[in-house]
Amino acid sequence: MKTCFVGDFSPTEITNPLFAAGAIDVLFEDTLSLFDGNDVNMINVECALTEADTPTKKFGPNLKATPEAAEVLAKVGFTHATISNNHSYDFGPKGFTDTVKNLKAAGIAPTGYGSNAQDARKNLIIEKDGEKLAIVAVCEHEYTYALENRMGCRPFDEFETVEDVRDAKAQADRVVVLYHGGKEHCQYPSPRLRRLCRALVRAGADMVLCQHSHCIGCYEKYQDGHIVYGQGNFHFVKPHKLATWHDSLVVTYDTKTNDFDVIPIHNVEQGIALTEGEHKEEVLAAFARRSASLQDGSWEKGWQAFCEGNREAYTNIIGNAGRPESSDGANHAFAHYLDCEAHTDVWRTLFKTSHYDNE
């Protein structure tokens, strides 16, 4: 099968009216050719496609978009979508079920969700010409994940997810894991994330794509599996102080040959476009340098520097919580940072026990 995977999709104040109007040429410019002729085009829908107007209580923005966006994605050529991420439950059960309903109505098959935590552990199996491809879509613990008695996204579990990948490999010729996690705006994986992605390959994953970081990370081929630690935003057009917000990689993967490739794209004024010329060379060269750092060990310095740059924020989260005078918001922030794997990765780097200094 010829497959194509893209990163985070969330219409914004700039683009949402264009999705409502069906302005495909403006929104996607010359990227439309990327989706022609593929058997599978898969997107990460990182928002609720709903008209619901009651946001859930959380840290960070509550993202939603016009339901018509699903029809636009179908016309572009998207066949499948993961909704296992930290924003699809932003407008509660109504917004969540609307998202599933609108994707299905447009002819796009959603995955990465369920009526409860156990139900969410369903792998998507795609069959074509006698070949089977399994998609395992999971997210870290950040507000949207399903509970034992509540609908939601398929949560990553350090024990169950590895088992699910192993089971998927027993059912299918190829397995792709979509992991919605990793620290936002960090172009390097945490030590835990790297160990995890390698473990997923050993369990049977042929490709692991990490999404959520909103920036292009790095790549390694481990054993015979492909791992991308950060694909970047696909279609998330808005002003942002970080230049890395605006670049992304489209991943193409041939399930028969195990051939893998990346194609850079970037935000433009009202949509996205192929990255060409000097900009393309710069993006790919930086990607190659970070990828090489995984082999020589210098990536750990990049991760450490990122964590140190955020030390004050994490120290404040800890210091402001758990005291008699602490506000509900401060306690909630601590609980959120403790719940989410990406945040605890930073904590573990910044606050090591004395054991690390013992000789």
Short mmCIF file of C-alpha atoms in Angstrom, two decimals:
data_model
loop_
_atom_site.label_atom_id
_atom_site.label_comp_id
_atom_site.label_asym_id
_atom_site.label_seq_id
_atom_site.Cartn_x
_atom_site.Cartn_y
_atom_site.Cartn_z
CA MET A 1 0.00 0.00 0.00
CA LYS A 2 1.07 3.56 -0.70
CA THR A 3 0.43 5.54 2.46
CA CYS A 4 0.79 9.15 3.58
CA PHE A 5 0.74 10.46 7.16
CA VAL A 6 0.50 14.09 8.23
CA GLY A 7 0.76 15.81 11.62
CA ASP A 8 -1.48 18.08 13.66
CA PHE A 9 -4.54 19.58 12.00
CA SER A 10 -6.53 22.37 13.64
CA PRO A 11 -8.29 25.17 11.77
CA THR A 12 -7.71 28.59 13.32
CA GLU A 13 -9.32 32.03 13.28
CA ILE A 14 -7.51 32.59 10.00
CA THR A 15 -8.44 29.35 8.27
CA ASN A 16 -11.72 28.24 9.84
CA PRO A 17 -13.85 30.54 7.64
CA LEU A 18 -12.03 29.16 4.59
CA PHE A 19 -12.83 25.59 5.65
CA ALA A 20 -16.46 26.57 6.13
CA ALA A 21 -16.43 28.00 2.60
CA GLY A 22 -14.66 24.98 1.12
CA ALA A 23 -11.75 27.05 -0.23
CA ILE A 24 -9.48 24.07 -0.88
CA ASP A 25 -7.09 25.75 -3.32
CA VAL A 26 -6.38 28.58 -0.88
CA LEU A 27 -5.99 26.28 2.11
CA PHE A 28 -3.76 23.65 0.49
CA GLU A 29 -2.13 25.38 -2.50
CA ASP A 30 0.38 23.04 -4.19
CA THR A 31 0.29 20.35 -1.48
CA LEU A 32 -2.78 18.70 -3.02
CA SER A 33 -0.59 16.55 -5.26
CA LEU A 34 0.85 14.81 -2.18
CA PHE A 35 -2.42 12.99 -1.61
CA ASP A 36 -3.03 11.74 -5.15
CA GLY A 37 -2.71 8.04 -5.86
CA ASN A 38 -2.27 6.87 -2.27
CA ASP A 39 -4.19 3.98 -0.77
CA VAL A 40 -4.17 5.62 2.65
CA ASN A 41 -3.98 9.31 3.57
CA MET A 42 -4.08 9.74 7.34
CA ILE A 43 -4.39 12.93 9.36
CA ASN A 44 -4.29 13.82 13.06
CA VAL A 45 -7.43 15.85 13.74
CA GLU A 46 -6.37 17.81 16.82
CA CYS A 47 -9.58 19.64 17.57
CA ALA A 48 -13.29 19.00 17.94
CA LEU A 49 -15.29 19.28 14.72
CA THR A 50 -18.41 20.60 16.36
CA GLU A 51 -20.76 23.49 16.99
CA ALA A 52 -20.82 22.72 20.72
CA ASP A 53 -19.91 25.78 22.77
CA THR A 54 -19.21 24.44 26.27
CA PRO A 55 -15.45 24.01 26.71
CA THR A 56 -13.98 21.55 29.18
CA LYS A 57 -11.91 22.73 32.13
CA LYS A 58 -8.22 22.39 31.28
CA PHE A 59 -4.91 24.16 30.86
CA GLY A 60 -4.23 25.34 27.33
CA PRO A 61 -6.62 26.34 24.57
CA ASN A 62 -9.89 24.57 23.78
CA LEU A 63 -9.79 23.88 20.06
CA LYS A 64 -12.72 23.38 17.75
CA ALA A 65 -13.47 23.88 14.08
CA THR A 66 -16.39 23.99 11.71
CA PRO A 67 -17.88 20.54 11.01
CA GLU A 68 -17.51 21.32 7.29
CA ALA A 69 -13.76 20.85 7.72
CA ALA A 70 -14.34 17.09 7.56
CA GLU A 71 -15.84 17.41 4.08
CA VAL A 72 -12.89 19.51 2.95
CA LEU A 73 -10.41 16.90 4.21
CA ALA A 74 -12.31 14.19 2.35
CA LYS A 75 -12.19 16.19 -0.90
CA VAL A 76 -8.45 16.72 -0.41
CA GLY A 77 -8.08 12.94 -0.28
CA PHE A 78 -7.87 11.98 3.38
CA THR A 79 -9.22 8.50 4.01
CA HIS A 80 -8.45 8.01 7.72
CA ALA A 81 -7.96 10.14 10.82
CA THR A 82 -6.66 9.68 14.32
CA ILE A 83 -8.45 11.61 17.02
CA SER A 84 -6.22 10.26 19.80
CA ASN A 85 -4.73 13.55 20.97
CA ASN A 86 -5.08 16.14 23.72
CA HIS A 87 -7.74 18.33 22.06
CA SER A 88 -10.50 16.14 20.62
CA TYR A 89 -12.39 16.18 23.94
CA ASP A 90 -12.03 19.96 24.35
CA PHE A 91 -15.79 20.46 24.07
CA GLY A 92 -16.84 17.47 26.10
CA PRO A 93 -18.84 14.40 25.08
CA LYS A 94 -20.93 16.39 22.59
CA GLY A 95 -17.92 17.77 20.79
CA PHE A 96 -16.21 14.40 20.86
CA THR A 97 -19.13 12.43 19.41
CA ASP A 98 -19.73 15.20 16.85
CA THR A 99 -16.13 14.81 15.67
CA VAL A 100 -16.55 11.08 15.13
CA LYS A 101 -19.92 11.56 13.45
CA ASN A 102 -18.70 14.31 11.11
CA LEU A 103 -15.61 12.40 10.03
CA LYS A 104 -17.64 9.29 9.29
CA ALA A 105 -20.28 11.29 7.42
CA ALA A 106 -17.53 12.68 5.19
CA GLY A 107 -16.22 9.18 4.46
CA ILE A 108 -13.12 9.45 6.69
CA ALA A 109 -12.55 6.51 9.05
CA PRO A 110 -11.56 7.69 12.56
CA THR A 111 -9.47 5.67 15.01
CA GLY A 112 -7.92 6.09 18.45
CA TYR A 113 -11.07 6.37 20.58
CA GLY A 114 -13.71 4.31 22.33
CA SER A 115 -16.68 4.28 24.70
CA ASN A 116 -14.29 3.51 27.58
CA ALA A 117 -10.61 2.74 28.10
CA GLN A 118 -10.92 -0.92 27.15
CA ASP A 119 -13.07 -0.22 24.11
CA ALA A 120 -10.54 2.35 22.93
CA ARG A 121 -7.88 -0.38 22.60
CA LYS A 122 -9.04 -1.20 19.09
CA ASN A 123 -6.48 -1.33 16.32
CA LEU A 124 -7.51 -0.05 12.90
CA ILE A 125 -6.92 -2.74 10.28
CA ILE A 126 -6.78 -1.57 6.66
CA GLU A 127 -6.89 -4.26 3.96
CA LYS A 128 -6.08 -3.93 0.27
CA ASP A 129 -5.06 -6.50 -2.33
CA GLY A 130 -4.45 -9.16 0.27
CA GLU A 131 -2.26 -6.91 2.42
CA LYS A 132 -3.09 -5.77 5.95
CA LEU A 133 -1.91 -2.59 7.66
CA ALA A 134 -2.59 -2.04 11.38
CA ILE A 135 -2.73 1.46 12.89
CA VAL A 136 -2.23 1.84 16.64
CA ALA A 137 -3.08 5.42 17.63
CA VAL A 138 -2.45 6.46 21.25
CA CYS A 139 -2.05 9.69 23.22
CA GLU A 140 -0.39 10.66 26.45
CA HIS A 141 -2.46 11.46 29.53
CA GLU A 142 -3.58 15.00 28.87
CA TYR A 143 -7.31 15.54 29.45
CA THR A 144 -8.89 13.63 26.57
CA TYR A 145 -8.09 10.01 27.38
CA ALA A 146 -10.82 7.45 27.96
CA LEU A 147 -11.50 6.22 31.50
CA GLU A 148 -12.90 2.91 32.72
CA ASN A 149 -16.41 4.37 32.62
CA ARG A 150 -16.12 7.26 30.15
CA MET A 151 -15.55 7.72 26.44
CA GLY A 152 -12.42 9.32 25.15
CA CYS A 153 -9.18 8.83 23.28
CA ARG A 154 -7.02 5.74 23.36
CA PRO A 155 -4.45 6.37 26.10
CA PHE A 156 -0.86 5.25 25.95
CA ASP A 157 -0.11 2.65 28.60
CA GLU A 158 3.45 1.56 29.25
CA PHE A 159 2.35 -2.07 29.51
CA GLU A 160 -0.78 -2.40 27.36
CA THR A 161 0.41 -0.42 24.34
CA VAL A 162 3.41 -2.69 23.81
CA GLU A 163 1.07 -5.68 24.03
CA ASP A 164 -1.32 -4.05 21.57
CA VAL A 165 1.48 -3.53 19.06
CA ARG A 166 2.54 -7.15 19.43
CA ASP A 167 -1.06 -8.26 18.86
CA ALA A 168 -1.33 -5.94 15.84
CA LYS A 169 1.76 -7.51 14.28
CA ALA A 170 0.15 -10.93 14.63
CA GLN A 171 -2.84 -9.66 12.64
CA ALA A 172 -1.20 -7.51 9.99
CA ASP A 173 1.74 -7.37 7.59
CA ARG A 174 2.75 -3.89 8.73
CA VAL A 175 2.12 -1.88 11.90
CA VAL A 176 2.23 1.90 12.22
CA VAL A 177 2.07 3.52 15.66
CA LEU A 178 0.86 7.11 15.94
CA TYR A 179 2.06 8.40 19.31
CA HIS A 180 0.61 11.75 20.34
CA GLY A 181 3.16 12.87 22.88
CA GLY A 182 6.60 14.24 23.52
CA LYS A 183 7.37 17.68 24.89
CA GLU A 184 5.88 20.60 23.00
CA HIS A 185 8.41 22.70 21.06
CA CYS A 186 11.32 20.35 21.82
CA GLN A 187 13.12 19.02 18.75
CA TYR A 188 14.64 16.09 20.64
CA PRO A 189 12.98 13.13 22.34
CA SER A 190 13.18 12.60 26.06
CA PRO A 191 15.20 9.55 27.12
CA ARG A 192 11.94 7.81 28.06
CA LEU A 193 10.33 8.54 24.72
CA ARG A 194 13.30 7.20 22.81
CA ARG A 195 13.35 3.99 24.85
CA LEU A 196 9.61 3.63 24.34
CA CYS A 197 9.67 4.08 20.57
CA ARG A 198 12.48 1.56 20.25
CA ALA A 199 10.51 -0.88 22.42
CA LEU A 200 7.50 -0.44 20.12
CA VAL A 201 9.68 -1.37 17.14
CA ARG A 202 10.96 -4.45 18.95
CA ALA A 203 7.32 -5.37 19.65
CA GLY A 204 6.50 -5.24 15.94
CA ALA A 205 5.99 -1.64 14.83
CA ASP A 206 7.36 -0.93 11.37
CA MET A 207 6.98 2.83 11.80
CA VAL A 208 6.42 5.07 14.84
CA LEU A 209 5.38 8.67 14.27
CA CYS A 210 5.42 11.04 17.23
CA GLN A 211 3.08 13.98 16.90
CA HIS A 212 2.07 16.80 19.31
CA SER A 213 5.41 18.64 19.69
CA HIS A 214 4.43 21.29 17.07
CA CYS A 215 7.92 21.16 15.60
CA ILE A 216 10.04 18.91 13.41
CA GLY A 217 12.21 16.67 15.54
CA CYS A 218 14.58 13.96 14.36
CA TYR A 219 14.57 10.50 12.79
CA GLU A 220 16.26 7.18 13.26
CA LYS A 221 16.02 3.80 11.64
CA TYR A 222 16.10 1.31 14.48
CA GLN A 223 16.46 -2.32 13.53
CA ASP A 224 14.16 -2.29 10.49
CA GLY A 225 11.70 0.25 11.85
CA HIS A 226 11.33 3.96 11.12
CA ILE A 227 10.93 6.40 14.04
CA VAL A 228 10.13 10.11 13.72
CA TYR A 229 10.42 12.04 16.97
CA GLY A 230 8.26 14.99 15.99
CA GLN A 231 6.46 15.47 12.68
CA GLY A 232 5.42 19.08 13.25
CA ASN A 233 2.14 20.81 12.53
CA PHE A 234 0.37 19.91 9.31
CA HIS A 235 -2.28 22.63 9.11
CA PHE A 236 -2.28 24.93 12.14
CA VAL A 237 -1.98 28.41 10.63
CA LYS A 238 -1.56 31.25 13.11
CA PRO A 239 1.09 33.74 14.21
CA HIS A 240 3.63 32.18 16.53
CA LYS A 241 6.83 33.45 18.12
CA LEU A 242 8.66 30.20 17.34
CA ALA A 243 9.68 29.71 13.72
CA THR A 244 9.58 25.94 14.23
CA TRP A 245 5.77 26.15 14.56
CA HIS A 246 5.40 26.77 10.83
CA ASP A 247 7.33 23.81 9.37
CA SER A 248 6.21 20.21 9.10
CA LEU A 249 7.04 16.89 7.48
CA VAL A 250 4.63 14.83 5.44
CA VAL A 251 5.64 11.17 5.70
CA THR A 252 5.16 8.72 2.85
CA TYR A 253 5.51 5.00 3.48
CA ASP A 254 5.30 2.01 1.15
CA THR A 255 4.12 -0.98 3.14
CA LYS A 256 5.38 -3.49 0.57
CA THR A 257 8.95 -2.24 0.33
CA ASN A 258 9.29 -0.50 3.74
CA ASP A 259 10.44 2.61 1.84
CA PHE A 260 10.12 5.80 3.87
CA ASP A 261 10.40 9.45 2.85
CA VAL A 262 9.67 12.92 4.22
CA ILE A 263 8.40 15.97 2.34
CA PRO A 264 8.68 19.42 4.01
CA ILE A 265 5.70 21.78 3.97
CA HIS A 266 5.12 25.09 5.74
CA ASN A 267 2.46 27.57 6.77
CA VAL A 268 1.63 30.42 4.43
CA GLU A 269 -0.73 33.33 4.98
CA GLN A 270 -3.98 31.38 4.67
CA GLY A 271 -2.92 27.75 4.38
CA ILE A 272 0.04 25.50 3.64
CA ALA A 273 2.44 25.02 0.74
CA LEU A 274 5.31 22.81 -0.33
CA THR A 275 8.66 23.97 1.02
CA GLU A 276 11.06 24.62 -1.84
CA GLY A 277 14.48 26.08 -2.60
CA GLU A 278 16.78 27.31 0.14
CA HIS A 279 14.13 26.95 2.83
CA LYS A 280 13.69 23.27 1.97
CA GLU A 281 17.44 22.70 2.06
CA GLU A 282 17.67 24.35 5.47
CA VAL A 283 14.80 22.32 6.93
CA LEU A 284 16.17 19.01 5.67
CA ALA A 285 19.75 19.82 6.69
CA ALA A 286 18.67 20.69 10.24
CA PHE A 287 16.56 17.52 10.37
CA ALA A 288 19.58 15.49 9.26
CA ARG A 289 21.83 17.10 11.89
CA ARG A 290 19.41 16.35 14.70
CA SER A 291 18.95 12.82 13.39
CA ALA A 292 22.72 12.31 13.37
CA SER A 293 22.83 13.46 16.99
CA LEU A 294 20.82 10.38 17.94
CA GLN A 295 23.73 8.26 16.76
CA ASP A 296 26.59 10.16 18.41
CA GLY A 297 24.73 10.83 21.68
CA SER A 298 24.70 14.62 21.46
CA TRP A 299 20.88 14.68 21.31
CA GLU A 300 20.89 14.32 25.10
CA LYS A 301 22.54 17.74 25.37
CA GLY A 302 19.72 19.18 23.26
CA TRP A 303 17.10 17.61 25.52
CA GLN A 304 18.92 18.75 28.67
CA ALA A 305 19.23 22.32 27.39
CA PHE A 306 15.53 22.43 26.58
CA CYS A 307 14.65 21.26 30.08
CA GLU A 308 16.99 23.78 31.71
CA GLY A 309 15.35 26.53 29.65
CA ASN A 310 12.04 25.61 31.28
CA ARG A 311 13.30 25.08 34.83
CA GLU A 312 11.59 28.13 36.32
CA ALA A 313 8.17 27.19 34.96
CA TYR A 314 8.40 23.66 36.32
CA THR A 315 9.77 24.80 39.67
CA ASN A 316 6.86 27.21 40.01
CA ILE A 317 4.33 24.48 39.27
CA ILE A 318 5.75 22.39 42.10
CA GLY A 319 6.22 25.25 44.54
CA ASN A 320 2.76 26.71 44.11
CA ALA A 321 0.81 23.50 44.78
CA GLY A 322 -0.04 21.36 47.76
CA ARG A 323 -0.05 24.06 50.44
CA PRO A 324 -3.02 25.19 52.55
CA GLU A 325 -3.03 28.53 50.73
CA SER A 326 -2.66 26.98 47.26
CA SER A 327 -5.41 27.81 44.80
CA ASP A 328 -7.46 25.20 42.98
CA GLY A 329 -5.73 26.32 39.79
CA ALA A 330 -2.27 25.76 41.24
CA ASN A 331 -3.21 22.29 42.48
CA HIS A 332 -4.82 21.49 39.16
CA ALA A 333 -1.69 22.54 37.31
CA PHE A 334 0.44 20.25 39.47
CA ALA A 335 -1.96 17.35 38.88
CA HIS A 336 -1.88 17.98 35.14
CA TYR A 337 1.91 18.06 35.01
CA LEU A 338 2.05 14.88 37.08
CA ASP A 339 -0.51 13.14 34.88
CA CYS A 340 1.12 13.85 31.52
CA GLU A 341 4.17 11.81 30.51
CA ALA A 342 5.83 14.64 28.58
CA HIS A 343 5.79 16.90 31.63
CA THR A 344 7.08 14.23 34.01
CA ASP A 345 9.90 13.59 31.53
CA VAL A 346 11.05 17.17 32.11
CA TRP A 347 10.67 16.85 35.87
CA ARG A 348 12.79 13.70 35.95
CA THR A 349 15.54 15.46 34.01
CA LEU A 350 15.55 18.60 36.16
CA PHE A 351 15.11 16.99 39.57
CA LYS A 352 17.30 13.93 39.92
CA THR A 353 17.83 12.05 43.16
CA SER A 354 21.20 11.86 44.87
CA HIS A 355 21.56 8.34 43.54
CA TYR A 356 22.84 9.79 40.28
CA ASP A 357 25.82 11.25 42.15
CA ASN A 358 26.56 8.17 44.23
CA GLU A 359 29.75 6.37 43.27
#
